Amino acid sequence: MAQARGHWSGSYGFILAAIGSAVGLGNIWRFSFVAGQNGGAAFVLVYLGCVLAVGIPVMLAEFLIGRHTQRNVVGSFQALRPGSAWALAGWLPAAASFVVLSYYAVVGGWVLHYIVLSLTNSFAGQSAETISGLFTDLTTSGLSQLGWHAVFMLATVVVVVRGVAGGLERGNKIMMPLLFVMLCGLLVYAVQTDGARAGIAFLLSPRWDQLTARSVLEAMGQAFFSLSIAGGIMVTYGSYMRKETDLVRPAFYIAGGDTLVALLSGLMIFPLVFTFQLEPTAGPGLIFQTLPTAFAQLPAGQLLALVFFVLLSFAALSSAISVLEAVVAYGIDEQGWSRSRATWGIGGVIFLCGIPSDLSAGFFGLADRIVTNYMLPTGGLLIAIFTGWVLSQTVRRQEFMAGGMSQRLYSGWLFLIRYVAPIAIATILAQSLHLF
Ligand code: PHE
């Protein structure tokens, strides 16, 4: 069956698809609202620490495991340690991806709705309160939200049905660079507004008294979410990689690109939040309220809004397809389903499981918190321990060295994956248990 698996056309296609997975709503929507709710700069610093000490090492571990086994995440652990409890290290990420997509598609639906609001020029000349009201209307409307949710999920399924190189690679090559350019353009505008100083300070000058156990937990969860790690995605994407290519450099590019996009969008959003006197702690509605308010004041605001939400929808889609792919790969590899059967079936069930998130903001928030702050880090902890201590030394070393990496780099990574990452994750999780 292994021969029948799809493969990336090469390193470039792989890196782009992985960046497409990492860069998504997590960088623009989630990063800004979680940073806003957790005091800003102190959160950002811990976030950066988590990306370096935990995120990159775990991402590499996932790539190595996937490429070595050439299987999905569940199958990988079953192949490496048949019949052992390590199967959990595969099941947990797969389950996490399942839950992520259930509510991620709801937010994807919001983005689609905002494309229509831009098309109908609904923001022009409106006050900040009216624009905030549009978001409340949508999320309490039931049917319209459900409809957009369904459309987004359908789009995700349609891409994944088409398979690895055809579906997953192509869209990213055009959309990601465009999104980046658009973000930079908005950033240039945002830093010239009155609230720029306050917004930038909020994000970049830490007040240490704001660093709570909660914000540390949120920062770590956000790092996992934003990098798409511990959801089985990077294992699956690694499995579509041919042997003898370098996996280390890609991990740095992917994590670096992802972090850059998150920081730039924070630097774009918070000046606007302060300029228009919105609440940085607004929660999941933050960008849907701030950005349209800014667009409403701008010449050509309608066009900007339209372009922005279209690109954001592509970023969301390129991440959503990776999440669905991780679960679908299990159906194909382990259950022997056809790609189309696996994708429609699993996609349909995930859609149904997302409906409670349409109906209740409380449920939505709970699903997001449980998966991001607990399931993903626990999955990451298992993967780190497995790769650092259980996986055979020969396999680990060979896979790491494949692209001609130095022994020093290998030792550095081994130290992080054996000690730093597990201890950091375990400590933060243990500390946060009483916050649950
Ligand atoms: N990383 C993606 C984003 O930032 C979403 C994602 C989360 C993908 C978790 C996989 C797992 O939008």
mmCIF file of N, CA and C in Angstrom, residues 106-222:
data_model
loop_
_atom_site.group_PDB
_atom_site.id
_atom_site.type_symbol
_atom_site.label_atom_id
_atom_site.label_comp_id
_atom_site.label_asym_id
_atom_site.label_seq_id
_atom_site.Cartn_x
_atom_site.Cartn_y
_atom_site.Cartn_z
ATOM 1 N N VAL A 106 -16.179 26.625 11.681
ATOM 2 C CA VAL A 106 -17.164 27.647 12.051
ATOM 3 C C VAL A 106 -16.552 29.034 11.811
ATOM 4 N N VAL A 107 -15.297 29.198 12.246
ATOM 5 C CA VAL A 107 -14.626 30.493 12.038
ATOM 6 C C VAL A 107 -14.394 30.723 10.541
ATOM 7 N N GLY A 108 -14.056 29.647 9.834
ATOM 8 C CA GLY A 108 -13.917 29.752 8.380
ATOM 9 C C GLY A 108 -15.213 30.289 7.764
ATOM 10 N N GLY A 109 -16.338 29.831 8.286
ATOM 11 C CA GLY A 109 -17.643 30.313 7.833
ATOM 12 C C GLY A 109 -17.829 31.805 8.120
ATOM 13 N N TRP A 110 -17.374 32.252 9.291
ATOM 14 C CA TRP A 110 -17.448 33.696 9.601
ATOM 15 C C TRP A 110 -16.712 34.489 8.531
ATOM 16 N N VAL A 111 -15.522 33.994 8.169
ATOM 17 C CA VAL A 111 -14.715 34.713 7.178
ATOM 18 C C VAL A 111 -15.475 34.820 5.853
ATOM 19 N N LEU A 112 -16.112 33.712 5.456
ATOM 20 C CA LEU A 112 -16.890 33.745 4.210
ATOM 21 C C LEU A 112 -18.015 34.776 4.307
ATOM 22 N N HIS A 113 -18.676 34.802 5.438
ATOM 23 C CA HIS A 113 -19.756 35.781 5.632
ATOM 24 C C HIS A 113 -19.203 37.207 5.496
ATOM 25 N N TYR A 114 -17.989 37.423 6.006
ATOM 26 C CA TYR A 114 -17.398 38.774 5.929
ATOM 27 C C TYR A 114 -17.000 39.136 4.502
ATOM 28 N N ILE A 115 -16.766 38.127 3.677
ATOM 29 C CA ILE A 115 -16.523 38.427 2.257
ATOM 30 C C ILE A 115 -17.800 39.032 1.661
ATOM 31 N N VAL A 116 -18.923 38.425 2.022
ATOM 32 C CA VAL A 116 -20.187 38.939 1.499
ATOM 33 C C VAL A 116 -20.490 40.328 2.065
ATOM 34 N N LEU A 117 -20.229 40.522 3.358
ATOM 35 C CA LEU A 117 -20.442 41.855 3.942
ATOM 36 C C LEU A 117 -19.579 42.900 3.229
ATOM 37 N N SER A 118 -18.367 42.492 2.814
ATOM 38 C CA SER A 118 -17.507 43.437 2.090
ATOM 39 C C SER A 118 -18.080 43.714 0.710
ATOM 40 N N LEU A 119 -18.554 42.674 0.063
ATOM 41 C CA LEU A 119 -19.125 42.841 -1.278
ATOM 42 C C LEU A 119 -20.318 43.789 -1.255
ATOM 43 N N THR A 120 -21.121 43.697 -0.204
ATOM 44 C CA THR A 120 -22.321 44.540 -0.132
ATOM 45 C C THR A 120 -22.012 45.875 0.547
ATOM 46 N N ASN A 121 -20.730 46.152 0.754
ATOM 47 C CA ASN A 121 -20.277 47.424 1.330
ATOM 48 C C ASN A 121 -20.961 47.746 2.661
ATOM 49 N N SER A 122 -21.026 46.759 3.538
ATOM 50 C CA SER A 122 -21.777 46.940 4.777
ATOM 51 C C SER A 122 -21.027 47.697 5.864
ATOM 52 N N PHE A 123 -19.740 47.944 5.659
ATOM 53 C CA PHE A 123 -18.989 48.614 6.737
ATOM 54 C C PHE A 123 -18.916 50.131 6.531
ATOM 55 N N ALA A 124 -19.006 50.563 5.280
ATOM 56 C CA ALA A 124 -18.733 51.965 4.958
ATOM 57 C C ALA A 124 -19.564 52.920 5.809
ATOM 58 N N GLY A 125 -18.890 53.891 6.396
ATOM 59 C CA GLY A 125 -19.563 54.943 7.149
ATOM 60 C C GLY A 125 -20.206 54.490 8.456
ATOM 61 N N GLN A 126 -20.026 53.244 8.836
ATOM 62 C CA GLN A 126 -20.658 52.756 10.069
ATOM 63 C C GLN A 126 -19.769 53.007 11.283
ATOM 64 N N SER A 127 -20.400 53.135 12.436
ATOM 65 C CA SER A 127 -19.633 53.334 13.669
ATOM 66 C C SER A 127 -19.048 52.002 14.146
ATOM 67 N N ALA A 128 -18.086 52.123 15.058
ATOM 68 C CA ALA A 128 -17.471 50.910 15.611
ATOM 69 C C ALA A 128 -18.522 50.004 16.268
ATOM 70 N N GLU A 129 -19.519 50.624 16.933
ATOM 71 C CA GLU A 129 -20.539 49.802 17.614
ATOM 72 C C GLU A 129 -21.397 49.041 16.606
ATOM 73 N N THR A 130 -21.785 49.733 15.543
ATOM 74 C CA THR A 130 -22.615 49.054 14.543
ATOM 75 C C THR A 130 -21.853 47.879 13.950
ATOM 76 N N ILE A 131 -20.558 48.109 13.679
ATOM 77 C CA ILE A 131 -19.767 47.044 13.066
ATOM 78 C C ILE A 131 -19.580 45.877 14.031
ATOM 79 N N SER A 132 -19.365 46.199 15.307
ATOM 80 C CA SER A 132 -19.268 45.115 16.296
ATOM 81 C C SER A 132 -20.576 44.338 16.340
ATOM 82 N N GLY A 133 -21.672 45.079 16.186
ATOM 83 C CA GLY A 133 -22.999 44.445 16.209
ATOM 84 C C GLY A 133 -23.177 43.434 15.093
ATOM 85 N N LEU A 134 -22.535 43.694 13.951
ATOM 86 C CA LEU A 134 -22.653 42.749 12.831
ATOM 87 C C LEU A 134 -22.127 41.374 13.225
ATOM 88 N N PHE A 135 -21.048 41.394 14.000
ATOM 89 C CA PHE A 135 -20.462 40.121 14.429
ATOM 90 C C PHE A 135 -21.409 39.398 15.393
ATOM 91 N N THR A 136 -21.960 40.166 16.334
ATOM 92 C CA THR A 136 -22.898 39.553 17.279
ATOM 93 C C THR A 136 -24.102 38.982 16.534
ATOM 94 N N ASP A 137 -24.594 39.748 15.557
ATOM 95 C CA ASP A 137 -25.740 39.250 14.782
ATOM 96 C C ASP A 137 -25.427 37.907 14.138
ATOM 97 N N LEU A 138 -24.243 37.836 13.515
ATOM 98 C CA LEU A 138 -23.884 36.604 12.818
ATOM 99 C C LEU A 138 -23.807 35.431 13.778
ATOM 100 N N THR A 139 -23.120 35.636 14.901
ATOM 101 C CA THR A 139 -22.853 34.486 15.764
ATOM 102 C C THR A 139 -24.058 34.100 16.604
ATOM 103 N N THR A 140 -25.087 34.930 16.600
ATOM 104 C CA THR A 140 -26.282 34.523 17.327
ATOM 105 C C THR A 140 -27.410 34.168 16.360
ATOM 106 N N SER A 141 -27.063 34.147 15.061
ATOM 107 C CA SER A 141 -28.139 33.982 14.079
ATOM 108 C C SER A 141 -28.521 32.531 13.817
ATOM 109 N N GLY A 142 -27.680 31.601 14.261
ATOM 110 C CA GLY A 142 -28.029 30.200 14.019
ATOM 111 C C GLY A 142 -27.908 29.789 12.562
ATOM 112 N N LEU A 143 -28.962 30.020 11.821
ATOM 113 C CA LEU A 143 -29.035 29.447 10.486
ATOM 114 C C LEU A 143 -27.992 29.987 9.522
ATOM 115 N N SER A 144 -27.807 31.301 9.514
ATOM 116 C CA SER A 144 -26.864 31.855 8.553
ATOM 117 C C SER A 144 -25.443 31.379 8.901
ATOM 118 N N GLN A 145 -25.147 31.338 10.196
ATOM 119 C CA GLN A 145 -23.834 30.850 10.614
ATOM 120 C C GLN A 145 -23.626 29.394 10.213
ATOM 121 N N LEU A 146 -24.661 28.609 10.424
ATOM 122 C CA LEU A 146 -24.583 27.195 10.070
ATOM 123 C C LEU A 146 -24.365 27.023 8.565
ATOM 124 N N GLY A 147 -25.044 27.848 7.782
ATOM 125 C CA GLY A 147 -24.917 27.775 6.327
ATOM 126 C C GLY A 147 -23.481 28.056 5.886
ATOM 127 N N TRP A 148 -22.892 29.114 6.411
ATOM 128 C CA TRP A 148 -21.514 29.456 6.035
ATOM 129 C C TRP A 148 -20.536 28.394 6.496
ATOM 130 N N HIS A 149 -20.796 27.864 7.665
ATOM 131 C CA HIS A 149 -19.997 26.760 8.210
ATOM 132 C C HIS A 149 -20.011 25.592 7.222
ATOM 133 N N ALA A 150 -21.215 25.279 6.720
ATOM 134 C CA ALA A 150 -21.351 24.163 5.775
ATOM 135 C C ALA A 150 -20.588 24.445 4.482
ATOM 136 N N VAL A 151 -20.673 25.677 3.993
ATOM 137 C CA VAL A 151 -19.982 26.014 2.751
ATOM 138 C C VAL A 151 -18.469 25.858 2.932
ATOM 139 N N PHE A 152 -17.960 26.341 4.059
ATOM 140 C CA PHE A 152 -16.522 26.246 4.298
ATOM 141 C C PHE A 152 -16.079 24.780 4.366
ATOM 142 N N MET A 153 -16.863 23.974 5.054
ATOM 143 C CA MET A 153 -16.516 22.562 5.210
ATOM 144 C C MET A 153 -16.547 21.852 3.851
ATOM 145 N N LEU A 154 -17.523 22.233 3.053
ATOM 146 C CA LEU A 154 -17.653 21.639 1.722
ATOM 147 C C LEU A 154 -16.403 21.966 0.890
ATOM 148 N N ALA A 155 -15.966 23.206 0.940
ATOM 149 C CA ALA A 155 -14.775 23.609 0.188
ATOM 150 C C ALA A 155 -13.567 22.793 0.643
ATOM 151 N N THR A 156 -13.456 22.573 1.954
ATOM 152 C CA THR A 156 -12.339 21.799 2.496
ATOM 153 C C THR A 156 -12.357 20.378 1.943
ATOM 154 N N VAL A 157 -13.529 19.770 1.973
ATOM 155 C CA VAL A 157 -13.665 18.395 1.488
ATOM 156 C C VAL A 157 -13.299 18.318 0.002
ATOM 157 N N VAL A 158 -13.779 19.284 -0.770
ATOM 158 C CA VAL A 158 -13.542 19.242 -2.211
ATOM 159 C C VAL A 158 -12.041 19.272 -2.532
ATOM 160 N N VAL A 159 -11.266 20.059 -1.783
ATOM 161 C CA VAL A 159 -9.823 20.096 -2.034
ATOM 162 C C VAL A 159 -9.163 18.778 -1.626
ATOM 163 N N VAL A 160 -9.524 18.278 -0.445
ATOM 164 C CA VAL A 160 -8.842 17.089 0.071
ATOM 165 C C VAL A 160 -9.130 15.859 -0.810
ATOM 166 N N VAL A 161 -10.321 15.803 -1.377
ATOM 167 C CA VAL A 161 -10.665 14.688 -2.263
ATOM 168 C C VAL A 161 -9.670 14.589 -3.423
ATOM 169 N N ARG A 162 -9.144 15.736 -3.835
ATOM 170 C CA ARG A 162 -8.254 15.734 -4.993
ATOM 171 C C ARG A 162 -6.831 15.277 -4.710
ATOM 172 N N GLY A 163 -6.504 15.103 -3.425
ATOM 173 C CA GLY A 163 -5.230 14.449 -3.127
ATOM 174 C C GLY A 163 -4.042 15.373 -2.920
ATOM 175 N N VAL A 164 -2.894 14.740 -2.688
ATOM 176 C CA VAL A 164 -1.736 15.457 -2.158
ATOM 177 C C VAL A 164 -1.218 16.577 -3.061
ATOM 178 N N ALA A 165 -0.689 16.220 -4.206
ATOM 179 C CA ALA A 165 -0.033 17.261 -4.999
ATOM 180 C C ALA A 165 -1.062 18.144 -5.699
ATOM 181 N N GLY A 166 -2.097 17.507 -6.268
ATOM 182 C CA GLY A 166 -3.080 18.276 -7.022
ATOM 183 C C GLY A 166 -3.854 19.244 -6.154
ATOM 184 N N GLY A 167 -4.397 18.751 -5.038
ATOM 185 C CA GLY A 167 -5.249 19.601 -4.219
ATOM 186 C C GLY A 167 -4.475 20.471 -3.248
ATOM 187 N N LEU A 168 -3.583 19.846 -2.512
ATOM 188 C CA LEU A 168 -2.994 20.552 -1.376
ATOM 189 C C LEU A 168 -1.931 21.558 -1.789
ATOM 190 N N GLU A 169 -1.134 21.211 -2.783
ATOM 191 C CA GLU A 169 0.006 22.062 -3.087
ATOM 192 C C GLU A 169 -0.357 23.324 -3.839
ATOM 193 N N ARG A 170 -1.272 23.173 -4.776
ATOM 194 C CA ARG A 170 -1.425 24.215 -5.778
ATOM 195 C C ARG A 170 -1.861 25.570 -5.226
ATOM 196 N N GLY A 171 -2.972 25.546 -4.487
ATOM 197 C CA GLY A 171 -3.529 26.802 -4.001
ATOM 198 C C GLY A 171 -2.539 27.619 -3.192
ATOM 199 N N ASN A 172 -1.745 26.930 -2.386
ATOM 200 C CA ASN A 172 -0.829 27.637 -1.491
ATOM 201 C C ASN A 172 0.202 28.463 -2.216
ATOM 202 N N LYS A 173 0.594 28.000 -3.379
ATOM 203 C CA LYS A 173 1.690 28.664 -4.078
ATOM 204 C C LYS A 173 1.331 30.098 -4.446
ATOM 205 N N ILE A 174 0.058 30.337 -4.665
ATOM 206 C CA ILE A 174 -0.353 31.692 -5.055
ATOM 207 C C ILE A 174 -0.844 32.481 -3.850
ATOM 208 N N MET A 175 -1.620 31.819 -3.007
ATOM 209 C CA MET A 175 -2.316 32.555 -1.958
ATOM 210 C C MET A 175 -1.425 33.055 -0.835
ATOM 211 N N MET A 176 -0.448 32.226 -0.440
ATOM 212 C CA MET A 176 0.357 32.611 0.718
ATOM 213 C C MET A 176 1.149 33.894 0.480
ATOM 214 N N PRO A 177 1.850 34.009 -0.645
ATOM 215 C CA PRO A 177 2.581 35.259 -0.880
ATOM 216 C C PRO A 177 1.647 36.478 -0.938
ATOM 217 N N LEU A 178 0.467 36.292 -1.537
ATOM 218 C CA LEU A 178 -0.467 37.416 -1.622
ATOM 219 C C LEU A 178 -0.940 37.868 -0.242
ATOM 220 N N LEU A 179 -1.221 36.896 0.601
ATOM 221 C CA LEU A 179 -1.680 37.235 1.948
ATOM 222 C C LEU A 179 -0.608 38.042 2.674
ATOM 223 N N PHE A 180 0.618 37.630 2.486
ATOM 224 C CA PHE A 180 1.738 38.293 3.153
ATOM 225 C C PHE A 180 1.854 39.751 2.701
ATOM 226 N N VAL A 181 1.738 39.967 1.409
ATOM 227 C CA VAL A 181 1.831 41.326 0.868
ATOM 228 C C VAL A 181 0.694 42.187 1.412
ATOM 229 N N MET A 182 -0.485 41.612 1.450
ATOM 230 C CA MET A 182 -1.665 42.327 1.948
ATOM 231 C C MET A 182 -1.494 42.720 3.412
ATOM 232 N N LEU A 183 -0.933 41.794 4.174
ATOM 233 C CA LEU A 183 -0.712 42.029 5.599
ATOM 234 C C LEU A 183 0.248 43.196 5.786
ATOM 235 N N CYS A 184 1.316 43.202 4.997
ATOM 236 C CA CYS A 184 2.308 44.277 5.108
ATOM 237 C C CYS A 184 1.679 45.615 4.729
ATOM 238 N N GLY A 185 0.829 45.615 3.706
ATOM 239 C CA GLY A 185 0.160 46.843 3.299
ATOM 240 C C GLY A 185 -0.700 47.400 4.426
ATOM 241 N N LEU A 186 -1.477 46.525 5.063
ATOM 242 C CA LEU A 186 -2.332 46.967 6.165
ATOM 243 C C LEU A 186 -1.494 47.441 7.343
ATOM 244 N N LEU A 187 -0.362 46.782 7.527
ATOM 245 C CA LEU A 187 0.525 47.147 8.631
ATOM 246 C C LEU A 187 1.025 48.582 8.453
ATOM 247 N N VAL A 188 1.406 48.921 7.228
ATOM 248 C CA VAL A 188 1.894 50.271 6.950
ATOM 249 C C VAL A 188 0.805 51.295 7.287
ATOM 250 N N TYR A 189 -0.422 50.964 6.965
ATOM 251 C CA TYR A 189 -1.521 51.871 7.316
ATOM 252 C C TYR A 189 -1.694 51.947 8.838
ATOM 253 N N ALA A 190 -1.719 50.779 9.473
ATOM 254 C CA ALA A 190 -2.039 50.731 10.903
ATOM 255 C C ALA A 190 -1.023 51.499 11.747
ATOM 256 N N VAL A 191 0.259 51.428 11.378
ATOM 257 C CA VAL A 191 1.259 52.093 12.228
ATOM 258 C C VAL A 191 1.221 53.608 12.069
ATOM 259 N N GLN A 192 0.400 54.091 11.159
ATOM 260 C CA GLN A 192 0.276 55.550 11.041
ATOM 261 C C GLN A 192 -0.953 56.090 11.766
ATOM 262 N N THR A 193 -1.733 55.219 12.372
ATOM 263 C CA THR A 193 -2.931 55.693 13.065
ATOM 264 C C THR A 193 -2.559 56.187 14.462
ATOM 265 N N ASP A 194 -3.518 56.890 15.101
ATOM 266 C CA ASP A 194 -3.243 57.506 16.414
ATOM 267 C C ASP A 194 -2.897 56.489 17.491
ATOM 268 N N GLY A 195 -3.484 55.332 17.385
ATOM 269 C CA GLY A 195 -3.279 54.343 18.443
ATOM 270 C C GLY A 195 -2.042 53.489 18.247
ATOM 271 N N ALA A 196 -1.222 53.837 17.241
ATOM 272 C CA ALA A 196 -0.096 52.961 16.909
ATOM 273 C C ALA A 196 0.834 52.742 18.103
ATOM 274 N N ARG A 197 1.177 53.864 18.777
ATOM 275 C CA ARG A 197 2.131 53.747 19.882
ATOM 276 C C ARG A 197 1.582 52.823 20.974
ATOM 277 N N ALA A 198 0.341 53.070 21.350
ATOM 278 C CA ALA A 198 -0.273 52.258 22.408
ATOM 279 C C ALA A 198 -0.387 50.797 21.968
ATOM 280 N N GLY A 199 -0.737 50.589 20.714
ATOM 281 C CA GLY A 199 -0.916 49.229 20.219
ATOM 282 C C GLY A 199 0.385 48.458 20.190
ATOM 283 N N ILE A 200 1.431 49.124 19.715
ATOM 284 C CA ILE A 200 2.724 48.447 19.624
ATOM 285 C C ILE A 200 3.277 48.171 21.025
ATOM 286 N N ALA A 201 3.103 49.151 21.922
ATOM 287 C CA ALA A 201 3.579 48.952 23.290
ATOM 288 C C ALA A 201 2.839 47.782 23.939
ATOM 289 N N PHE A 202 1.551 47.690 23.660
ATOM 290 C CA PHE A 202 0.755 46.606 24.238
ATOM 291 C C PHE A 202 1.346 45.246 23.852
ATOM 292 N N LEU A 203 1.832 45.174 22.622
ATOM 293 C CA LEU A 203 2.331 43.901 22.112
ATOM 294 C C LEU A 203 3.810 43.669 22.423
ATOM 295 N N LEU A 204 4.575 44.739 22.555
ATOM 296 C CA LEU A 204 6.026 44.553 22.644
ATOM 297 C C LEU A 204 6.693 44.977 23.949
ATOM 298 N N SER A 205 6.010 45.747 24.809
ATOM 299 C CA SER A 205 6.736 46.031 26.059
ATOM 300 C C SER A 205 6.058 45.351 27.231
ATOM 301 N N PRO A 206 6.693 44.279 27.690
ATOM 302 C CA PRO A 206 6.060 43.408 28.676
ATOM 303 C C PRO A 206 5.952 44.040 30.064
ATOM 304 N N ARG A 207 4.843 43.778 30.699
ATOM 305 C CA ARG A 207 4.724 44.093 32.131
ATOM 306 C C ARG A 207 4.654 42.746 32.823
ATOM 307 N N TRP A 208 5.715 42.457 33.566
ATOM 308 C CA TRP A 208 5.845 41.082 34.053
ATOM 309 C C TRP A 208 4.772 40.677 35.039
ATOM 310 N N ASP A 209 4.169 41.696 35.697
ATOM 311 C CA ASP A 209 3.103 41.337 36.642
ATOM 312 C C ASP A 209 1.910 40.727 35.911
ATOM 313 N N GLN A 210 1.885 40.894 34.580
ATOM 314 C CA GLN A 210 0.762 40.322 33.835
ATOM 315 C C GLN A 210 0.986 38.862 33.460
ATOM 316 N N LEU A 211 2.166 38.381 33.756
ATOM 317 C CA LEU A 211 2.462 37.006 33.358
ATOM 318 C C LEU A 211 1.903 36.031 34.392
ATOM 319 N N THR A 212 0.769 35.429 34.068
ATOM 320 C CA THR A 212 0.143 34.503 35.000
ATOM 321 C C THR A 212 0.319 33.080 34.484
ATOM 322 N N ALA A 213 -0.016 32.129 35.339
ATOM 323 C CA ALA A 213 0.046 30.724 34.904
ATOM 324 C C ALA A 213 -0.871 30.527 33.704
ATOM 325 N N ARG A 214 -1.987 31.214 33.699
ATOM 326 C CA ARG A 214 -2.927 31.106 32.593
ATOM 327 C C ARG A 214 -2.298 31.575 31.278
ATOM 328 N N SER A 215 -1.568 32.725 31.351
ATOM 329 C CA SER A 215 -1.027 33.235 30.081
ATOM 330 C C SER A 215 0.098 32.341 29.561
ATOM 331 N N VAL A 216 0.843 31.712 30.463
ATOM 332 C CA VAL A 216 1.889 30.788 30.016
ATOM 333 C C VAL A 216 1.257 29.578 29.325
ATOM 334 N N LEU A 217 0.193 29.060 29.928
ATOM 335 C CA LEU A 217 -0.507 27.923 29.320
ATOM 336 C C LEU A 217 -1.062 28.291 27.942
ATOM 337 N N GLU A 218 -1.682 29.477 27.880
ATOM 338 C CA GLU A 218 -2.271 29.915 26.613
ATOM 339 C C GLU A 218 -1.190 30.099 25.544
ATOM 340 N N ALA A 219 -0.031 30.597 25.959
ATOM 341 C CA ALA A 219 1.051 30.825 24.998
ATOM 342 C C ALA A 219 1.546 29.498 24.442
ATOM 343 N N MET A 220 1.678 28.511 25.320
ATOM 344 C CA MET A 220 2.145 27.220 24.830
ATOM 345 C C MET A 220 1.097 26.592 23.900
ATOM 346 N N GLY A 221 -0.160 26.639 24.320
ATOM 347 C CA GLY A 221 -1.228 26.085 23.482
ATOM 348 C C GLY A 221 -1.253 26.764 22.126
ATOM 349 N N GLN A 222 -1.113 28.091 22.140
ATOM 350 C CA GLN A 222 -1.143 28.836 20.885
ATOM 351 C C GLN A 222 0.024 28.420 19.986
#
